[in-house]
Amino acid sequence: MYTTELDKTAGSAAAPAAVEDPALLAAFEARVANDEFIEPKDWMPEAYRRTLTRQISQHAHSEIVGMLPEGNWLTRAPSLKRKAILLAKIQDEGGHGLYLYCAAETLGTSREQMIEALHAGKAKYSTIFNYPTLNWADIGAIGWLVDGAAIMNQVPLQRTSYGPYARAMVRVCKEESFHQRQGYDLLLEMMKGTPEQRAMVQDAMNRWWWPSLMMFGPPDDNSPNSAQSIRWRIKRETNDELRQKFVDATVPQAELLGITVPDPDLQWNEERGHYDFGAIDWNEFYAVVRGEGPVARERMKARRAAWDEGAWVREAAAAWEARQAARRAAAA
């Protein structure tokens, strides 16, 4: 899952505040504080609904757009085994998108509206997918680093306060764990190969490390939605806390692989019990958010084309459902 915070207004103090019943609001806050799930038919503040719609739809968009960089390598996988693994992974990502669109629809926004917002540039997806996959090692790096970062974000979401989202995340997390392992396994195999293959793994690490750290979103002091999201139990940990956990878990894995983390400031801090790491280039992060990523236009062009070319399937399914409904009505 990819919950990079991209929208600084939706669901935040900058959005118009709805006038809500104080008694209903107090009851809602008490339920959330008591770690109860909020369900679609339950009363909820409009800001909570907006925040969830933004986050879940962005998550769904990210899963679907995330199929593109890997799909590009299906015909170039080095073996039938690797092709089958990659195909299964891409299929999983498509399923994750469908689960999440369904969860978001329970909040009152249709899938068509969410996709229209994405295609119009009003909704975002994770910045990580605006980077290109240049060689086969990139597929392993995506599984290990990108999906590894996603897991750090996703596991706490199994306890998020909105029931449909939390339940969807149970299966998503299990499948993402497979994705992370297959990526690492791919890189392990390459590191047993030729010097050129080992160089490809290091090159992939050099290019994907910093974008993976950016996946957790801006630093806590520049993340206006985080405090409210944590109070409402939408998020369980802050961006910086999750980023630190990812670094701590991933650096030993890189050492086992036999590659170098591209950060000269990286070092273990015995006093903190964590790794210290260098400064992230937030100018690059916000440039990619604005659509200036290396392959941002290519990604959106592909998504719009897929939507347009698949129109006949949606129309056929709608016609079939209408005919079945007419038959059921006639038989009643």
Short mmCIF file of C-alpha atoms in Angstrom, two decimals:
data_model
loop_
_atom_site.label_atom_id
_atom_site.label_comp_id
_atom_site.label_asym_id
_atom_site.label_seq_id
_atom_site.Cartn_x
_atom_site.Cartn_y
_atom_site.Cartn_z
CA MET A 1 0.00 0.00 0.00
CA TYR A 2 1.10 3.44 -0.77
CA THR A 3 -0.22 6.14 1.50
CA THR A 4 2.09 9.00 0.66
CA GLU A 5 0.31 12.13 1.84
CA LEU A 6 -0.29 14.21 -1.27
CA ASP A 7 -3.37 16.33 -0.62
CA LYS A 8 -2.89 19.04 1.99
CA THR A 9 -6.49 20.24 1.98
CA ALA A 10 -8.88 17.29 1.76
CA GLY A 11 -9.99 16.29 5.21
CA SER A 12 -7.82 18.94 6.86
CA ALA A 13 -8.43 22.22 8.60
CA ALA A 14 -8.27 23.95 5.22
CA ALA A 15 -11.45 22.20 4.08
CA PRO A 16 -14.82 23.78 4.97
CA ALA A 17 -15.92 22.59 8.39
CA ALA A 18 -19.37 21.00 8.57
CA VAL A 19 -21.69 21.98 11.41
CA GLU A 20 -22.22 18.70 13.23
CA ASP A 21 -24.26 17.56 16.21
CA PRO A 22 -21.98 17.78 19.30
CA ALA A 23 -23.60 14.70 20.85
CA LEU A 24 -23.02 12.59 17.73
CA LEU A 25 -19.47 13.88 17.44
CA ALA A 26 -18.74 13.06 21.09
CA ALA A 27 -20.15 9.55 20.68
CA PHE A 28 -18.07 9.03 17.55
CA GLU A 29 -14.88 10.23 19.25
CA ALA A 30 -15.55 7.92 22.21
CA ARG A 31 -16.02 4.89 19.94
CA VAL A 32 -12.80 5.63 18.06
CA ALA A 33 -10.87 6.18 21.30
CA ASN A 34 -12.20 2.81 22.47
CA ASP A 35 -10.78 1.16 19.31
CA GLU A 36 -14.21 0.24 17.94
CA PHE A 37 -14.66 -0.12 14.19
CA ILE A 38 -16.74 2.51 12.40
CA GLU A 39 -19.00 0.89 9.80
CA PRO A 40 -20.54 2.41 6.63
CA LYS A 41 -24.00 2.95 8.15
CA ASP A 42 -22.61 4.54 11.31
CA TRP A 43 -22.61 8.31 11.75
CA MET A 44 -19.22 9.89 11.08
CA PRO A 45 -17.91 13.45 10.75
CA GLU A 46 -17.67 14.69 7.18
CA ALA A 47 -13.97 15.41 7.63
CA TYR A 48 -13.44 11.75 8.61
CA ARG A 49 -15.35 10.63 5.51
CA ARG A 50 -13.33 12.97 3.27
CA THR A 51 -10.01 11.89 4.75
CA LEU A 52 -10.82 8.21 4.31
CA THR A 53 -12.14 8.68 0.77
CA ARG A 54 -8.92 10.49 -0.16
CA GLN A 55 -6.64 7.94 1.48
CA ILE A 56 -8.40 4.75 0.35
CA SER A 57 -8.94 5.95 -3.23
CA GLN A 58 -5.30 7.07 -3.44
CA HIS A 59 -4.31 3.65 -2.15
CA ALA A 60 -6.49 1.97 -4.80
CA HIS A 61 -5.09 4.16 -7.59
CA SER A 62 -1.56 3.31 -6.45
CA GLU A 63 -2.22 -0.43 -6.61
CA ILE A 64 -3.56 -0.14 -10.16
CA VAL A 65 -0.89 2.24 -11.48
CA GLY A 66 1.69 0.06 -9.72
CA MET A 67 0.93 -2.74 -12.16
CA LEU A 68 2.44 -0.71 -15.02
CA PRO A 69 6.20 -0.72 -14.26
CA GLU A 70 6.15 -4.48 -13.64
CA GLY A 71 3.84 -5.35 -16.51
CA ASN A 72 6.44 -3.81 -18.79
CA TRP A 73 8.80 -6.69 -17.89
CA LEU A 74 6.44 -9.67 -18.27
CA THR A 75 7.61 -10.51 -21.78
CA ARG A 76 11.27 -10.05 -20.78
CA ALA A 77 11.40 -12.17 -17.63
CA PRO A 78 14.51 -14.40 -17.75
CA SER A 79 12.67 -17.68 -17.08
CA LEU A 80 9.21 -19.19 -17.05
CA LYS A 81 9.39 -19.39 -13.24
CA ARG A 82 10.11 -15.67 -12.91
CA LYS A 83 7.40 -14.82 -15.42
CA ALA A 84 4.83 -16.87 -13.47
CA ILE A 85 5.85 -15.20 -10.18
CA LEU A 86 5.67 -11.73 -11.68
CA LEU A 87 2.31 -12.43 -13.33
CA ALA A 88 0.88 -13.61 -10.00
CA LYS A 89 2.19 -10.49 -8.29
CA ILE A 90 0.64 -8.17 -10.89
CA GLN A 91 -2.65 -10.03 -10.58
CA ASP A 92 -2.54 -9.52 -6.80
CA GLU A 93 -2.05 -5.77 -7.25
CA GLY A 94 -5.10 -5.57 -9.50
CA GLY A 95 -7.10 -7.40 -6.84
CA HIS A 96 -5.90 -5.02 -4.15
CA GLY A 97 -7.13 -2.09 -6.22
CA LEU A 98 -10.57 -3.69 -6.53
CA TYR A 99 -10.82 -4.41 -2.78
CA LEU A 100 -9.90 -0.82 -2.02
CA TYR A 101 -12.24 0.77 -4.56
CA CYS A 102 -15.04 -1.29 -2.99
CA ALA A 103 -14.07 -0.10 0.48
CA ALA A 104 -13.98 3.52 -0.68
CA GLU A 105 -17.39 3.19 -2.35
CA THR A 106 -18.94 2.43 1.05
CA LEU A 107 -18.15 6.05 1.95
CA GLY A 108 -20.47 7.36 -0.77
CA THR A 109 -18.15 7.99 -3.73
CA SER A 110 -18.54 5.79 -6.81
CA ARG A 111 -15.64 4.03 -8.49
CA GLU A 112 -16.32 6.00 -11.66
CA GLN A 113 -16.01 9.27 -9.73
CA MET A 114 -12.71 8.17 -8.19
CA ILE A 115 -11.25 7.11 -11.52
CA GLU A 116 -12.47 10.27 -13.22
CA ALA A 117 -10.71 12.31 -10.52
CA LEU A 118 -7.49 10.36 -11.14
CA HIS A 119 -7.63 10.85 -14.90
CA ALA A 120 -8.41 14.54 -14.49
CA GLY A 121 -5.38 15.03 -12.23
CA LYS A 122 -7.53 15.83 -9.17
CA ALA A 123 -6.55 12.63 -7.35
CA LYS A 124 -3.07 11.26 -6.85
CA TYR A 125 -1.27 7.95 -6.53
CA SER A 126 2.03 7.10 -4.87
CA THR A 127 4.97 9.06 -6.23
CA ILE A 128 7.08 5.88 -6.37
CA PHE A 129 5.44 4.77 -9.60
CA ASN A 130 6.66 7.81 -11.49
CA TYR A 131 10.13 6.29 -11.63
CA PRO A 132 11.16 3.96 -14.51
CA THR A 133 12.18 0.30 -14.34
CA LEU A 134 15.44 0.22 -16.31
CA ASN A 135 16.61 -3.37 -15.82
CA TRP A 136 15.47 -6.71 -14.42
CA ALA A 137 16.98 -5.98 -11.00
CA ASP A 138 14.46 -3.13 -10.68
CA ILE A 139 11.69 -5.73 -10.45
CA GLY A 140 13.42 -7.23 -7.44
CA ALA A 141 14.00 -3.79 -5.93
CA ILE A 142 10.31 -2.94 -6.29
CA GLY A 143 9.35 -6.13 -4.48
CA TRP A 144 11.94 -5.76 -1.74
CA LEU A 145 12.04 -1.99 -1.18
CA VAL A 146 8.76 -0.59 -2.53
CA ASP A 147 6.52 -3.38 -1.28
CA GLY A 148 8.61 -3.57 1.88
CA ALA A 149 7.86 0.10 2.54
CA ALA A 150 4.22 -0.55 1.68
CA ILE A 151 4.05 -3.32 4.28
CA MET A 152 5.32 -0.93 6.95
CA ASN A 153 2.42 1.33 6.07
CA GLN A 154 -0.15 -1.41 5.68
CA VAL A 155 0.25 -3.60 8.74
CA PRO A 156 -1.01 -0.86 11.13
CA LEU A 157 -3.97 -0.30 8.78
CA GLN A 158 -5.32 -3.71 9.77
CA ARG A 159 -6.28 -1.86 12.95
CA THR A 160 -7.48 1.33 11.29
CA SER A 161 -10.77 2.64 12.67
CA TYR A 162 -12.83 2.19 9.49
CA GLY A 163 -14.04 -1.41 9.36
CA PRO A 164 -14.15 -2.05 5.57
CA TYR A 165 -10.64 -0.65 5.14
CA ALA A 166 -9.21 -2.66 8.04
CA ARG A 167 -10.74 -5.90 6.79
CA ALA A 168 -9.51 -5.36 3.23
CA MET A 169 -6.00 -4.86 4.56
CA VAL A 170 -5.82 -8.32 6.16
CA ARG A 171 -5.60 -10.10 2.81
CA VAL A 172 -3.62 -7.29 1.19
CA CYS A 173 -0.91 -7.55 3.86
CA LYS A 174 -0.58 -11.30 3.43
CA GLU A 175 -0.13 -10.92 -0.31
CA GLU A 176 2.26 -7.98 0.00
CA SER A 177 4.45 -10.11 2.27
CA PHE A 178 4.76 -12.56 -0.63
CA HIS A 179 5.68 -9.68 -2.95
CA GLN A 180 8.44 -8.50 -0.64
CA ARG A 181 9.89 -11.99 -0.36
CA GLN A 182 9.84 -12.67 -4.09
CA GLY A 183 11.66 -9.40 -4.72
CA TYR A 184 14.36 -10.23 -2.20
CA ASP A 185 14.68 -13.77 -3.55
CA LEU A 186 15.12 -12.39 -7.06
CA LEU A 187 17.95 -10.12 -5.91
CA LEU A 188 19.60 -12.93 -3.93
CA GLU A 189 19.71 -15.04 -7.08
CA MET A 190 21.19 -12.19 -9.10
CA MET A 191 23.88 -11.63 -6.45
CA LYS A 192 24.99 -15.24 -7.03
CA GLY A 193 25.49 -14.47 -10.71
CA THR A 194 27.99 -12.55 -12.81
CA PRO A 195 29.70 -9.30 -11.85
CA GLU A 196 27.38 -7.56 -14.33
CA GLN A 197 24.33 -8.96 -12.54
CA ARG A 198 25.64 -7.88 -9.15
CA ALA A 199 26.28 -4.42 -10.55
CA MET A 200 22.68 -4.30 -11.77
CA VAL A 201 21.44 -5.03 -8.23
CA GLN A 202 23.58 -2.24 -6.77
CA ASP A 203 22.41 0.14 -9.49
CA ALA A 204 18.77 -0.67 -8.71
CA MET A 205 19.44 -0.08 -5.01
CA ASN A 206 21.05 3.28 -5.78
CA ARG A 207 18.00 4.45 -7.72
CA TRP A 208 15.19 3.04 -5.54
CA TRP A 209 16.45 3.63 -2.00
CA TRP A 210 15.59 7.31 -1.64
CA PRO A 211 12.23 7.16 -3.48
CA SER A 212 11.31 4.27 -1.14
CA LEU A 213 11.99 6.46 1.89
CA MET A 214 9.84 9.19 0.33
CA MET A 215 6.91 6.75 0.16
CA PHE A 216 6.12 7.39 3.81
CA GLY A 217 5.21 10.96 3.02
CA PRO A 218 6.60 14.30 4.19
CA PRO A 219 8.24 14.69 7.61
CA ASP A 220 5.88 14.89 10.57
CA ASP A 221 6.40 18.63 11.00
CA ASN A 222 5.16 19.17 7.44
CA SER A 223 2.32 16.65 7.44
CA PRO A 224 -0.83 18.59 8.34
CA ASN A 225 -3.24 15.65 8.21
CA SER A 226 -1.26 13.22 10.37
CA ALA A 227 -2.28 14.46 13.82
CA GLN A 228 -5.98 14.28 13.03
CA SER A 229 -5.64 10.91 11.29
CA ILE A 230 -3.86 9.46 14.32
CA ARG A 231 -6.46 10.87 16.69
CA TRP A 232 -9.19 9.21 14.65
CA ARG A 233 -7.14 5.97 14.49
CA ILE A 234 -7.04 6.14 10.70
CA LYS A 235 -3.26 6.04 11.05
CA ARG A 236 -1.54 4.33 13.94
CA GLU A 237 2.00 5.65 13.49
CA THR A 238 3.47 8.83 12.06
CA ASN A 239 5.33 9.13 8.76
CA ASP A 240 8.70 9.50 10.47
CA GLU A 241 8.10 6.58 12.83
CA LEU A 242 7.27 4.27 9.93
CA ARG A 243 10.23 5.53 7.90
CA GLN A 244 12.59 4.78 10.78
CA LYS A 245 11.18 1.26 11.17
CA PHE A 246 11.72 0.65 7.46
CA VAL A 247 15.35 1.78 7.59
CA ASP A 248 16.06 -0.30 10.68
CA ALA A 249 14.59 -3.42 9.07
CA THR A 250 16.06 -2.96 5.59
CA VAL A 251 19.69 -2.06 6.23
CA PRO A 252 20.57 -5.54 7.66
CA GLN A 253 18.86 -7.11 4.65
CA ALA A 254 21.05 -5.04 2.32
CA GLU A 255 24.13 -6.20 4.23
CA LEU A 256 23.04 -9.82 3.79
CA LEU A 257 22.62 -9.23 0.08
CA GLY A 258 26.11 -7.79 -0.09
CA ILE A 259 25.16 -4.38 -1.45
CA THR A 260 25.69 -0.86 -0.17
CA VAL A 261 22.96 1.53 0.94
CA PRO A 262 23.56 4.76 -1.05
CA ASP A 263 23.72 6.99 2.01
CA PRO A 264 27.13 8.15 3.32
CA ASP A 265 25.47 9.41 6.52
CA LEU A 266 23.95 6.04 7.41
CA GLN A 267 25.23 4.67 10.71
CA TRP A 268 23.98 2.76 13.73
CA ASN A 269 23.22 4.96 16.73
CA GLU A 270 23.76 2.87 19.83
CA GLU A 271 22.19 5.45 22.12
CA ARG A 272 18.96 5.68 20.10
CA GLY A 273 18.90 2.02 19.16
CA HIS A 274 18.17 3.03 15.55
CA TYR A 275 20.02 3.87 12.36
CA ASP A 276 20.73 7.51 11.67
CA PHE A 277 20.32 8.31 7.99
CA GLY A 278 20.89 11.25 5.66
CA ALA A 279 18.56 14.04 4.62
CA ILE A 280 15.89 13.24 2.03
CA ASP A 281 15.61 15.50 -1.00
CA TRP A 282 12.11 16.83 -0.40
CA ASN A 283 12.38 19.10 -3.45
CA GLU A 284 12.48 15.96 -5.57
CA PHE A 285 9.54 14.50 -3.66
CA TYR A 286 7.30 17.52 -4.24
CA ALA A 287 8.40 17.78 -7.88
CA VAL A 288 7.27 14.19 -8.46
CA VAL A 289 4.00 14.91 -6.59
CA ARG A 290 3.41 17.79 -9.03
CA GLY A 291 3.64 15.34 -11.90
CA GLU A 292 7.26 16.01 -12.81
CA GLY A 293 8.46 12.44 -12.22
CA PRO A 294 10.55 10.77 -14.94
CA VAL A 295 7.62 8.75 -16.33
CA ALA A 296 4.60 10.53 -14.80
CA ARG A 297 3.03 11.46 -18.13
CA GLU A 298 3.64 7.99 -19.49
CA ARG A 299 1.87 6.40 -16.51
CA MET A 300 -1.24 8.57 -16.81
CA LYS A 301 -1.36 8.15 -20.58
CA ALA A 302 -1.33 4.37 -20.12
CA ARG A 303 -4.06 4.49 -17.47
CA ARG A 304 -6.36 6.69 -19.55
CA ALA A 305 -5.82 4.49 -22.60
CA ALA A 306 -6.61 1.33 -20.63
CA TRP A 307 -9.82 2.92 -19.32
CA ASP A 308 -10.94 4.00 -22.78
CA GLU A 309 -10.05 0.71 -24.45
CA GLY A 310 -11.88 -1.25 -21.74
CA ALA A 311 -15.12 0.71 -22.14
CA TRP A 312 -16.73 -2.06 -24.21
CA VAL A 313 -16.21 -4.55 -21.35
CA ARG A 314 -17.90 -2.26 -18.83
CA GLU A 315 -20.75 -1.55 -21.25
CA ALA A 316 -21.26 -5.27 -21.95
CA ALA A 317 -21.29 -6.08 -18.24
CA ALA A 318 -23.79 -3.29 -17.54
CA ALA A 319 -26.04 -4.49 -20.40
CA TRP A 320 -25.90 -8.06 -19.12
CA GLU A 321 -26.79 -6.98 -15.58
CA ALA A 322 -29.69 -4.86 -16.89
CA ARG A 323 -31.04 -7.82 -18.85
CA GLN A 324 -30.75 -10.12 -15.85
CA ALA A 325 -32.51 -7.56 -13.66
CA ALA A 326 -35.33 -7.29 -16.21
CA ARG A 327 -35.74 -11.06 -16.22
CA ARG A 328 -35.85 -11.18 -12.44
CA ALA A 329 -38.45 -8.42 -12.38
CA ALA A 330 -40.58 -10.21 -15.00
CA ALA A 331 -40.46 -13.46 -13.03
CA ALA A 332 -41.42 -11.80 -9.74
#
